[in-house]
Coordinates of C-alpha atoms and ligand atoms in Angstrom, one line a residue:
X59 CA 72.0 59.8 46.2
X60 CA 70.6 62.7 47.8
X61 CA 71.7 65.5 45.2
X62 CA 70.3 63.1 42.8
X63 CA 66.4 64.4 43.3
X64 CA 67.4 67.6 41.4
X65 CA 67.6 65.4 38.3
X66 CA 65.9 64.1 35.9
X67 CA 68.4 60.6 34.1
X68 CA 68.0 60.9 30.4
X69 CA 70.1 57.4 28.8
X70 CA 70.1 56.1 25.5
X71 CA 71.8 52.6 24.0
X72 CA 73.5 51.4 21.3
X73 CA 73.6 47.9 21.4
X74 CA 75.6 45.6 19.1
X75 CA 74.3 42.2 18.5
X76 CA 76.0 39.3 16.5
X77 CA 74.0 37.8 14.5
X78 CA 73.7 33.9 14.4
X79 CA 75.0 32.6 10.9
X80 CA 77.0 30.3 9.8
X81 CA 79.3 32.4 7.7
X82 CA 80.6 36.1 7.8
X83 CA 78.6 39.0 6.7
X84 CA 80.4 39.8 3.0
X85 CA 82.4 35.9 2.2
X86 CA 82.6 32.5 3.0
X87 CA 84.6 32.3 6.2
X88 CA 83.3 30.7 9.7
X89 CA 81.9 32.7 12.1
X90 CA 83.2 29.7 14.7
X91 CA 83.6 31.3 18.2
X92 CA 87.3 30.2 19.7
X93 CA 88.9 28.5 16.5
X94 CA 93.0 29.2 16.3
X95 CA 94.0 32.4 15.4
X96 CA 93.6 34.3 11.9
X97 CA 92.3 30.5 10.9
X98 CA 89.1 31.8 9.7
X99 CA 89.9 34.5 7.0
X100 CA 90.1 35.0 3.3
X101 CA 91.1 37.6 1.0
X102 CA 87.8 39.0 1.1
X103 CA 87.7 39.7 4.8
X104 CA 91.5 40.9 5.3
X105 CA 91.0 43.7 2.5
X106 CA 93.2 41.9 0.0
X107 CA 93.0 44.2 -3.5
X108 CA 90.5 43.5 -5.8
X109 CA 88.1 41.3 -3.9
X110 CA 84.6 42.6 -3.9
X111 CA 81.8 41.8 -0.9
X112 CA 78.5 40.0 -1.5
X113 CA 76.3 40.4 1.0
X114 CA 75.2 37.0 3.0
X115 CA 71.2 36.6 3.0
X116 CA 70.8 35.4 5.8
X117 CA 72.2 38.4 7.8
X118 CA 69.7 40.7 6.4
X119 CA 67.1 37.9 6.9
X120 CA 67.8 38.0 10.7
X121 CA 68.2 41.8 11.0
X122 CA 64.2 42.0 9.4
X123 CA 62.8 38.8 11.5
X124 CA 64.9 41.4 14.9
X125 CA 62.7 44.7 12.7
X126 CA 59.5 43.3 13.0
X127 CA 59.8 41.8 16.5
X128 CA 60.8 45.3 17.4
X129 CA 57.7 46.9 16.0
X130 CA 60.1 48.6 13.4
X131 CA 59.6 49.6 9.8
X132 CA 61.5 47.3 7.6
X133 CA 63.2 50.2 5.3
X134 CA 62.3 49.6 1.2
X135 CA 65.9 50.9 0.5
X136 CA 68.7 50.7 2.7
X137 CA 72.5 51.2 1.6
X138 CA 76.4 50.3 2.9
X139 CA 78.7 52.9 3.9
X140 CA 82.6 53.3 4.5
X141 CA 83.4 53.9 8.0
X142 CA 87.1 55.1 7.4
X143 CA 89.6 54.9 10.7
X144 CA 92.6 53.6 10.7
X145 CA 93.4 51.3 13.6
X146 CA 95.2 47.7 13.1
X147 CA 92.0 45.5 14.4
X148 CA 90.8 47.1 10.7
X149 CA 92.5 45.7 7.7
X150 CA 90.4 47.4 5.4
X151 CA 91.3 50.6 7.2
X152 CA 87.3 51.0 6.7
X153 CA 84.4 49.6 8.5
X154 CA 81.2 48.4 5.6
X155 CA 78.5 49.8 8.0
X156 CA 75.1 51.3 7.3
X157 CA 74.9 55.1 8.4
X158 CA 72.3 57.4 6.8
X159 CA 70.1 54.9 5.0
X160 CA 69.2 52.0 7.9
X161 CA 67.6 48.4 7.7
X162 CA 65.0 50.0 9.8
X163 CA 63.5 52.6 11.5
X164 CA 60.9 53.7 14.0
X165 CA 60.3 50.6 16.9
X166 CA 59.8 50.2 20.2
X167 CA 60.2 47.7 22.9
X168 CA 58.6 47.3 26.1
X169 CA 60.1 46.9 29.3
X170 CA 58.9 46.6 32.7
X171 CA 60.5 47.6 36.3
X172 CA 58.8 47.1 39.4
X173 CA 55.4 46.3 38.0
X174 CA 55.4 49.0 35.7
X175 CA 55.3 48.9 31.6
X176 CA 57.5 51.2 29.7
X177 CA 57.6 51.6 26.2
X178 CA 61.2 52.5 24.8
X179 CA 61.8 53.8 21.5
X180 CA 63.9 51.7 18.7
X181 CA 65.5 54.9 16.5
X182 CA 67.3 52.3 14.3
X183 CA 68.2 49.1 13.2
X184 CA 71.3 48.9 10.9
X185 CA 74.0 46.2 9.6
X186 CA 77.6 45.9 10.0
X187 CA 80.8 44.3 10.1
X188 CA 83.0 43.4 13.3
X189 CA 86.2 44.4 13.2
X190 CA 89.1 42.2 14.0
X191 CA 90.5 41.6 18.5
X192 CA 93.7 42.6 19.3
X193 CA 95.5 40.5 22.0
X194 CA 97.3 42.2 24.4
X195 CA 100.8 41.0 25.6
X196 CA 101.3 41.4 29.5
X197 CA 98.4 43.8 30.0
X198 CA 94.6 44.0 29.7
X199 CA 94.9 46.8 27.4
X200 CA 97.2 48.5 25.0
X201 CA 98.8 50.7 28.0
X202 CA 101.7 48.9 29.4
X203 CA 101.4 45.8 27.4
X204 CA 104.7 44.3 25.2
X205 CA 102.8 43.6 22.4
X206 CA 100.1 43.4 20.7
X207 CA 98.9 40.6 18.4
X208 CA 96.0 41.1 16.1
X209 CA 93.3 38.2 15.5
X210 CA 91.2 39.0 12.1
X211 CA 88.4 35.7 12.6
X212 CA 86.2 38.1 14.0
X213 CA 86.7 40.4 11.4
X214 CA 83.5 40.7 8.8
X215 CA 81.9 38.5 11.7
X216 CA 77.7 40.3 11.0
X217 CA 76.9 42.5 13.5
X218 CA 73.5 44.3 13.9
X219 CA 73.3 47.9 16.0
X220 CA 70.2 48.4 18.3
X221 CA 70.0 52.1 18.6
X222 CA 67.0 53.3 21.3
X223 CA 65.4 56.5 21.4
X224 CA 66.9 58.8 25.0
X225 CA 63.4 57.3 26.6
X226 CA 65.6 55.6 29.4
X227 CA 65.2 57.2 32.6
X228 CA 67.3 55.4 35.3
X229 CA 70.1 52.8 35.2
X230 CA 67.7 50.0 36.0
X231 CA 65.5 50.7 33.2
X232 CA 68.7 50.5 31.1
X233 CA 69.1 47.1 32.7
X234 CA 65.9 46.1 32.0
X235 CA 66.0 47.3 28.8
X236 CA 68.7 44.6 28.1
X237 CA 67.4 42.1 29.8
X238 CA 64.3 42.4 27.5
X239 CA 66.3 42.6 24.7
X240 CA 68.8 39.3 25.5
X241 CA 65.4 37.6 26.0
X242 CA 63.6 38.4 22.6
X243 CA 66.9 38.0 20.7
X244 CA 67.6 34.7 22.0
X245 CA 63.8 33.5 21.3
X246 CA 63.3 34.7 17.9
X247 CA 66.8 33.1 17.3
X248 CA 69.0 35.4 15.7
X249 CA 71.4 36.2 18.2
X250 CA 72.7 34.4 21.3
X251 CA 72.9 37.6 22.9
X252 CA 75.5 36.7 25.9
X253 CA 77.2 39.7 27.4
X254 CA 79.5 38.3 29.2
X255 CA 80.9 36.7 25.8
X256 CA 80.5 39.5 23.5
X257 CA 77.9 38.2 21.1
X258 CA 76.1 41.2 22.7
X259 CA 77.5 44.7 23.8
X260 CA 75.6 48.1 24.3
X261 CA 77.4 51.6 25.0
X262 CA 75.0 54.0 26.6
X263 CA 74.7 58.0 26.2
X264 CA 74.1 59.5 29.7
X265 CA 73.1 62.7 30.4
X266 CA 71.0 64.5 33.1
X267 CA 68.8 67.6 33.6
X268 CA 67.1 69.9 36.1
X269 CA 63.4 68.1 36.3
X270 CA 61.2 69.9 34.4
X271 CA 63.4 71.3 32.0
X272 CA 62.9 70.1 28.4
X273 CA 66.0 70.5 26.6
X274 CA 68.6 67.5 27.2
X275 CA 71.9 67.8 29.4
X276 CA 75.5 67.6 28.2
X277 CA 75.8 63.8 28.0
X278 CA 78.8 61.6 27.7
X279 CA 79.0 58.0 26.6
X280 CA 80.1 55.2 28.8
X281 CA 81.8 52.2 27.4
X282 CA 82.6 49.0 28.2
X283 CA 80.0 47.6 30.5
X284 CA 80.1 43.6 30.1
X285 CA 77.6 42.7 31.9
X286 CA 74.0 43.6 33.1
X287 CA 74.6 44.7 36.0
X288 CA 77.6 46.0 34.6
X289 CA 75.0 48.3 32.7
X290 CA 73.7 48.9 36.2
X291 CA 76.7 50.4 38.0
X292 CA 78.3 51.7 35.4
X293 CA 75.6 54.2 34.8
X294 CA 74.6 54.7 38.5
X295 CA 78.2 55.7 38.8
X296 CA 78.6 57.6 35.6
X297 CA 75.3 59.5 36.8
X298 CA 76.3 60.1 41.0
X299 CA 79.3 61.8 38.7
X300 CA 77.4 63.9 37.0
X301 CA 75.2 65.1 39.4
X302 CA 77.9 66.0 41.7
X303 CA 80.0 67.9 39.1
X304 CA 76.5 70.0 38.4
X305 CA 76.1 70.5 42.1
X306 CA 79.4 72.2 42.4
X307 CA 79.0 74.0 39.6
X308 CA 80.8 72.2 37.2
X309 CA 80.0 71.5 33.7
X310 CA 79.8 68.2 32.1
X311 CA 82.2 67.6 29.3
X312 CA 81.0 65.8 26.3
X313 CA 83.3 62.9 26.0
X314 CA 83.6 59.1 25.6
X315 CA 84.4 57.2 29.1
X316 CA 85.5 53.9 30.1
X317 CA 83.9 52.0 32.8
X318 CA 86.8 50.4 35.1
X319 CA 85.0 47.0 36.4
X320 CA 87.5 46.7 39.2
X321 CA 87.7 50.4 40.5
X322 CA 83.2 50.6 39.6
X323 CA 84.7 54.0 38.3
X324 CA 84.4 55.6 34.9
X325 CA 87.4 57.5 33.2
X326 CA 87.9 59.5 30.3
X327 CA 88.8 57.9 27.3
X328 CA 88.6 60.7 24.6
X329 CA 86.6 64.1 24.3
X330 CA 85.0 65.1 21.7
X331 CA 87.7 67.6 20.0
X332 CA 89.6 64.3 19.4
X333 CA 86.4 62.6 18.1
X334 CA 86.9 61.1 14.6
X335 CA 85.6 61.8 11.5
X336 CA 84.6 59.0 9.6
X337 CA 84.2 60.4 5.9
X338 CA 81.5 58.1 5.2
X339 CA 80.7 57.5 1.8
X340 CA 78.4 55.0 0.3
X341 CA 79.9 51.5 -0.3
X342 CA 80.9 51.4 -4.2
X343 CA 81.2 47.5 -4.5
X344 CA 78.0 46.6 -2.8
X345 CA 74.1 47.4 -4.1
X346 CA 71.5 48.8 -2.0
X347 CA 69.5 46.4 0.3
X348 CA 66.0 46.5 -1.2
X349 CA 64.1 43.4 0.6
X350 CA 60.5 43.0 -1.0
X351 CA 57.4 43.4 0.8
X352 CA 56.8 39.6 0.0
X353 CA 59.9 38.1 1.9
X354 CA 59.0 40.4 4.7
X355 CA 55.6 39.1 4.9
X356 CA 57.5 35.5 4.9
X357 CA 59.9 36.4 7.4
X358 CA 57.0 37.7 9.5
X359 CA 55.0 34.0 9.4
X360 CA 58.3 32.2 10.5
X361 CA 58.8 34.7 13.9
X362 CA 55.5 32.7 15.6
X363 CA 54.2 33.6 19.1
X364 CA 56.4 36.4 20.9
X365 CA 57.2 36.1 24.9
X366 CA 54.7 39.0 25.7
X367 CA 51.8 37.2 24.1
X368 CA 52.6 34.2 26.1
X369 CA 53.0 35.6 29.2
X370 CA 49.7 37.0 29.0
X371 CA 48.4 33.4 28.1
X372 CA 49.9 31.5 30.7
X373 CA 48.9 34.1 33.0
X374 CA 44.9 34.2 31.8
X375 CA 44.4 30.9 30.0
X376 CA 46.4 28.7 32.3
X377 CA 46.6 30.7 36.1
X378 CA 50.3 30.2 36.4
X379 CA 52.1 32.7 39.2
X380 CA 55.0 35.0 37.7
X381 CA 57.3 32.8 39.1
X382 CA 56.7 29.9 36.6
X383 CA 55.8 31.9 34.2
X384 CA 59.7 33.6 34.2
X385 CA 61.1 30.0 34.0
X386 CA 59.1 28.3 31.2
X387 CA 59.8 31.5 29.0
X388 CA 63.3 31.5 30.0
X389 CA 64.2 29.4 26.9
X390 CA 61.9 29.1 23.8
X391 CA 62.7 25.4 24.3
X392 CA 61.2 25.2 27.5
X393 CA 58.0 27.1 27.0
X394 CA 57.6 24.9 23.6
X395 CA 58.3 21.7 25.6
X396 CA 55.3 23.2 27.8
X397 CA 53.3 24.0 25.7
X398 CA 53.3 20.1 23.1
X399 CA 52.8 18.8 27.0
X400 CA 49.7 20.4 28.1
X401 CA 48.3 19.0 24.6
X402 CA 48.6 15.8 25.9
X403 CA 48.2 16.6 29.8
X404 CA 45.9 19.4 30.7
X405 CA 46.8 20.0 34.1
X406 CA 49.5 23.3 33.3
X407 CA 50.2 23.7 37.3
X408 CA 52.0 20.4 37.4
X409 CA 53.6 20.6 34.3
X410 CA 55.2 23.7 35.4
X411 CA 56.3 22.2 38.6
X412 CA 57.9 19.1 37.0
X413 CA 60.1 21.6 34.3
X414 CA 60.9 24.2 37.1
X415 CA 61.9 21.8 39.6
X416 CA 63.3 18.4 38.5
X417 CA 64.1 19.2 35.7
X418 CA 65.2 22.5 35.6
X419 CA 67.5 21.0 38.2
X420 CA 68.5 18.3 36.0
X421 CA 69.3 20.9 33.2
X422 CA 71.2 23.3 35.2
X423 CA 73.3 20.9 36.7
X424 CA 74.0 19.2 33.5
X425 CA 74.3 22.9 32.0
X426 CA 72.3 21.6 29.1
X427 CA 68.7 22.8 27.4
X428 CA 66.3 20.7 27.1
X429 CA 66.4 20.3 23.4
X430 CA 69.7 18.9 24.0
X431 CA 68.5 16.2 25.8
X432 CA 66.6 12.8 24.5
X433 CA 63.5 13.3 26.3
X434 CA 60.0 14.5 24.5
X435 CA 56.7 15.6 26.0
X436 CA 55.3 12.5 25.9
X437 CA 57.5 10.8 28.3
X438 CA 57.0 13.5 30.8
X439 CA 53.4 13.3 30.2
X440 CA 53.5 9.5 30.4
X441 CA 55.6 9.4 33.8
X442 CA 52.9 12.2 35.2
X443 CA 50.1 10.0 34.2
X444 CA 51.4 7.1 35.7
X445 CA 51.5 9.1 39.2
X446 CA 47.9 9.8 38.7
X447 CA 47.1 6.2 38.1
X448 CA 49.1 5.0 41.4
X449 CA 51.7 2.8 39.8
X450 CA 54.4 5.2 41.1
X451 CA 54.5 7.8 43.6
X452 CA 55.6 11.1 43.2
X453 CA 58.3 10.5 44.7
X454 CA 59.6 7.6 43.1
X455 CA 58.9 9.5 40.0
X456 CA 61.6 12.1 40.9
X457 CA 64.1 8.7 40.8
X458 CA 62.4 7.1 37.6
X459 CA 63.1 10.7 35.4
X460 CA 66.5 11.2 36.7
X461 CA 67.2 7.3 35.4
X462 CA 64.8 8.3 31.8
X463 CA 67.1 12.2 31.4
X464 CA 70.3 10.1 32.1
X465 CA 69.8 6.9 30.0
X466 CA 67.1 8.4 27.4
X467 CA 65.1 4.9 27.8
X468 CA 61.3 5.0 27.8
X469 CA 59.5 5.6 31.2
X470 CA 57.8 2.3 31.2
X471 CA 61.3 0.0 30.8
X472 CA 63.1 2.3 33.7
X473 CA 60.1 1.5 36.2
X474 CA 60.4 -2.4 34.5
X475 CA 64.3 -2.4 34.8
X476 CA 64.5 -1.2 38.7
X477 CA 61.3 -2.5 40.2
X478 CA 60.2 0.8 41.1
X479 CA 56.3 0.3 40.7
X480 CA 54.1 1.3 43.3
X481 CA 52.9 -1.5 46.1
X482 CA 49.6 -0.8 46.1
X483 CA 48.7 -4.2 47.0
X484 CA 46.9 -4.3 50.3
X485 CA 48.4 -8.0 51.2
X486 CA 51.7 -6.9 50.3
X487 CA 51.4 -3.3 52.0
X488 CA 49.8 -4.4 55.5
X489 CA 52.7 -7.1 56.0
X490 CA 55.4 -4.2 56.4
X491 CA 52.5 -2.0 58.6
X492 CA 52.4 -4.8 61.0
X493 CA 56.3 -4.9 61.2
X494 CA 56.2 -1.1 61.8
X495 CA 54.0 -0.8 64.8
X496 CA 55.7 -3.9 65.9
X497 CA 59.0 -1.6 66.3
X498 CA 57.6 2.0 67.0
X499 CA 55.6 1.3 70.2
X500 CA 56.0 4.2 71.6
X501 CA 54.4 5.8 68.8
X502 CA 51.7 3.5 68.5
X503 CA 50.8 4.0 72.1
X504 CA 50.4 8.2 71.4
X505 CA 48.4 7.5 68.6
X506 CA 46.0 5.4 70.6
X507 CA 46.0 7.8 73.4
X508 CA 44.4 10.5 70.9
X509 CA 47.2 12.2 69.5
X510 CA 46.4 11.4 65.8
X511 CA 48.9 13.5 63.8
X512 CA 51.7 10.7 64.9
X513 CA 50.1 8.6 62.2
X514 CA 52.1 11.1 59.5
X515 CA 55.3 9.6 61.2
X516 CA 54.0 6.0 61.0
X517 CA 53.0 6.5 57.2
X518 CA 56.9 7.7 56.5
X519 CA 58.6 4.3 58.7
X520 CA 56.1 2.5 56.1
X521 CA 57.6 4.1 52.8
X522 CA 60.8 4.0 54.5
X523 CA 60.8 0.5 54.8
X524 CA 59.2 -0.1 51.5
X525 CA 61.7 2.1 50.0
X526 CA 59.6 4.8 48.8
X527 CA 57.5 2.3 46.9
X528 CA 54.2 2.3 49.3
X529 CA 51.3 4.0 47.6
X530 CA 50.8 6.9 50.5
X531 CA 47.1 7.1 50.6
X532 CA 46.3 3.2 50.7
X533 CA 49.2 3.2 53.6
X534 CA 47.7 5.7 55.4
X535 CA 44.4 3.9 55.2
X536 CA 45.5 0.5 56.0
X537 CA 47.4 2.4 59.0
X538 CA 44.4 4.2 60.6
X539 CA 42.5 0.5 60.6
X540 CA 45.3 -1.3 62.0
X541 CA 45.9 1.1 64.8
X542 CA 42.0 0.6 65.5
X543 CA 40.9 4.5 65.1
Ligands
ZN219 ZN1 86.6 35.8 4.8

């Protein structure tokens, strides 16, 4: 990466993001992920003649709640446009997308790569349709394939583009970026932003410059990258190829290219002589998008307390390290989980430790969230206060919430149901100490003979034999008497 130090990275995104609603952007039909073939269409979304498009609420609801989180200016007047191409995915043979008059302008999101904030400009916001997925015969792609079949129940599926400002400087900023993104999407709920699935996609512009010099490099555009660090290589690639061409005096062609995720090698798909022209023209059949200031200010109430502002609480308010901090805002489930708990528990340390190690264990295992599961706050902050209390250990606990996530019974009948209460009865307790330094001897002799620390072994033979039940402290104690120290 040596010839790389000459340059200065200059990317910018366009992200694609489906939005989460029930029904397509402009009719009735399911949005459904996997349903049979051209099951979910109508007239409306094949282009029949003579059907007309109303525009689905809830898209443009979702699109201002992803405006304001992104510090954008919800547009008073925004309007639909005719993409027109002709390809068979299209059966319109036009695209209804917005192009010169956006949802929203003007945004900004903030990343952060090794320690250090960025602030990345949002240039736009706007709304559009999907088209429809051709399926390949034989091949991956069109080249070399039989045939190819053409699915239209993703067609007039809502889509919402992300457009940033050229404020990326490096491949892993680009990463970050969309790991930011995928986060906030996924917590203010209107998208469930998986890559590797589609429900979110980003092409980047890449260009690069002497350092120093203001005015921006030739820049191409890289395509399909499915993955974050898909974003990663593609662009470390794209921009190793770049540098070198300039090195040897080449010149960078402005042109679309493909990123081959086998080969980690972009190719040229299309310059940009062969680049279309779309003859947009505003969408006769559909009135502008005019959202008043009111249901903005609604929309804004309903969006509640965004990851930064958490982070920042967790951090000040509650000391957690980084590391928890990353898990419990990994879902808004979890951090709201946490959050109803340490209303009833205020001890946030070992809350965090319970949902980032049981059971985020339990979850992950079970590949399930924890809303999916019947298991509330309280019970957590029941089993935790139990521990406290001595009735169970902690590490009977870890048994007794495995049995509560499985079965969803209360925490009390499970402890009931598999006599898993704590012996912390002294009668009861000293009876199995006297059988353990009857068989360990040769332990019981070091200990006498000064070397203390065996008594950690003799406390384990004790919950051992008591099957984890012992209460550890009063073992210990009774221990240290009955060995005489
Ligand atoms: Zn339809």
């Amino acid at each position: 990466m040596l010839a790389m130090s000459k340059y200065e990275t200059v990317i910018g995104l366009e992200i694609h993001a489906q939005l989460l609603t029930e029904s397509k952007i402009f009719c009735g039909c399911s949005t459904k992920f996997g349903a049979k073939p051209n099951t979910n269409i109508c007239p409306v979304c094949t282009g029949q003649p003579g059907v007309l498009p109303v525009l689905n609420k809830k898209v443009v609801l979702l699109a201002i709640k992803t405006a304001i989180t992104l510090n954008c200016k919800v547009e008073p007047r925004s309007v639909f446009a005719r993409k027109n191409y002709f390809y068979p995915d299209l059966p319109k043979d036009y695209q209804i997308s917005q192009y010169e008059l956006p949802l929203a302008t003007g945004g900004y999101l903030e990343i952060e790569v090794e320690g250090n904030k960025k602030r990345i400009g949002i240039t736009r916001i706007h709304l559009e349709e999907d088209a429809g997925k051709l399926v390949h015969q034989g091949a991956e792609r069109i080249m070399g394939s039989e045939a190819s079949l053409v699915d239209y129940n993703r067609t007039g599926v809502p889509l919402m583009e992300i457009v940033s400002e050229p404020d990326i400087r490096s491949p892993q900023e680009a990463k970050a970026f969309m790991e930011t993104l995928q986060h906030l999407l996924q917590f203010i709920k209107v998208c469930d932003a998986k890559m590797e699935e589609g429900s979110l996609r980003c092409d980047a512009n890449i260009s690069l410059r002497p350092k120093g010099q203001a005015k921006f490099g030739t820049k191409t555009e890289v395509k399909n990258m499915n993955s974050f660090r898909g974003v990663q290589q593609a662009l470390e690639t794209e921009q190793k190829r770049q540098a070198e061409l300039l090195d040897s005096g080449g010149k960078v062609i402005q042109e679309t290219r493909y990123f081959d995720d086998q080969t980690k090698q972009t190719k040229s798909m299309r310059s940009k002589e062969e680049a279309h022209d779309y003859r947009y023209f505003p969408e006769p059949d559909l009135v502008p998008v005019e959202p008043s200031q009111e249901w903005i200010e609604e929309i804004r109430k309903t969006i509640g307390e965004l990851p930064e502002h958490k982070k920042n609480k967790y951090e000040q308010d509650y000391g957690l390290p980084p590391a928890d901090i990353e898990v419990l805002l990994s879902s808004p489930a979890l951090a709201a989980f946490f959050e109803e708990s340490l209303k009833l528990y205020d001890k946030p340390k070992v809350l965090a430790n319970w949902l980032m190690g049981d059971i985020s264990a339990y979850l992950n295992e079970h590949k399930k969230g924890i809303e999916e599961l019947n298991f509330q706050p309280a019970k957590l902050v029941e089993m935790l206060q139990l521990i406290d209390k001595g009735t169970i250990s902690g590490k009977i606990a870890k048994t007794v919430l495995v049995e509560v996530l499985d079965s969803g019974k209360s925490v009390q009948d499970v402890i009931k149901e598999k006599g898993l209460t704590q012996v912390s009865d002294a009668g009861e307790l000293l009876k199995i100490i006297k059988e353990v330094i009857k068989s360990n001897p040769a332990q019981v002799e070091q200990y006498r003979s000064g070397k203390k620390a065996v008594i950690g072994f003799l406390v384990g033979q004790v919950m051992k034999a008591s099957k984890g039940r012992a209460n550890p402290k009063l073992a210990n104690e009774l221990l240290a008497k009955e060995l005489g120290s």
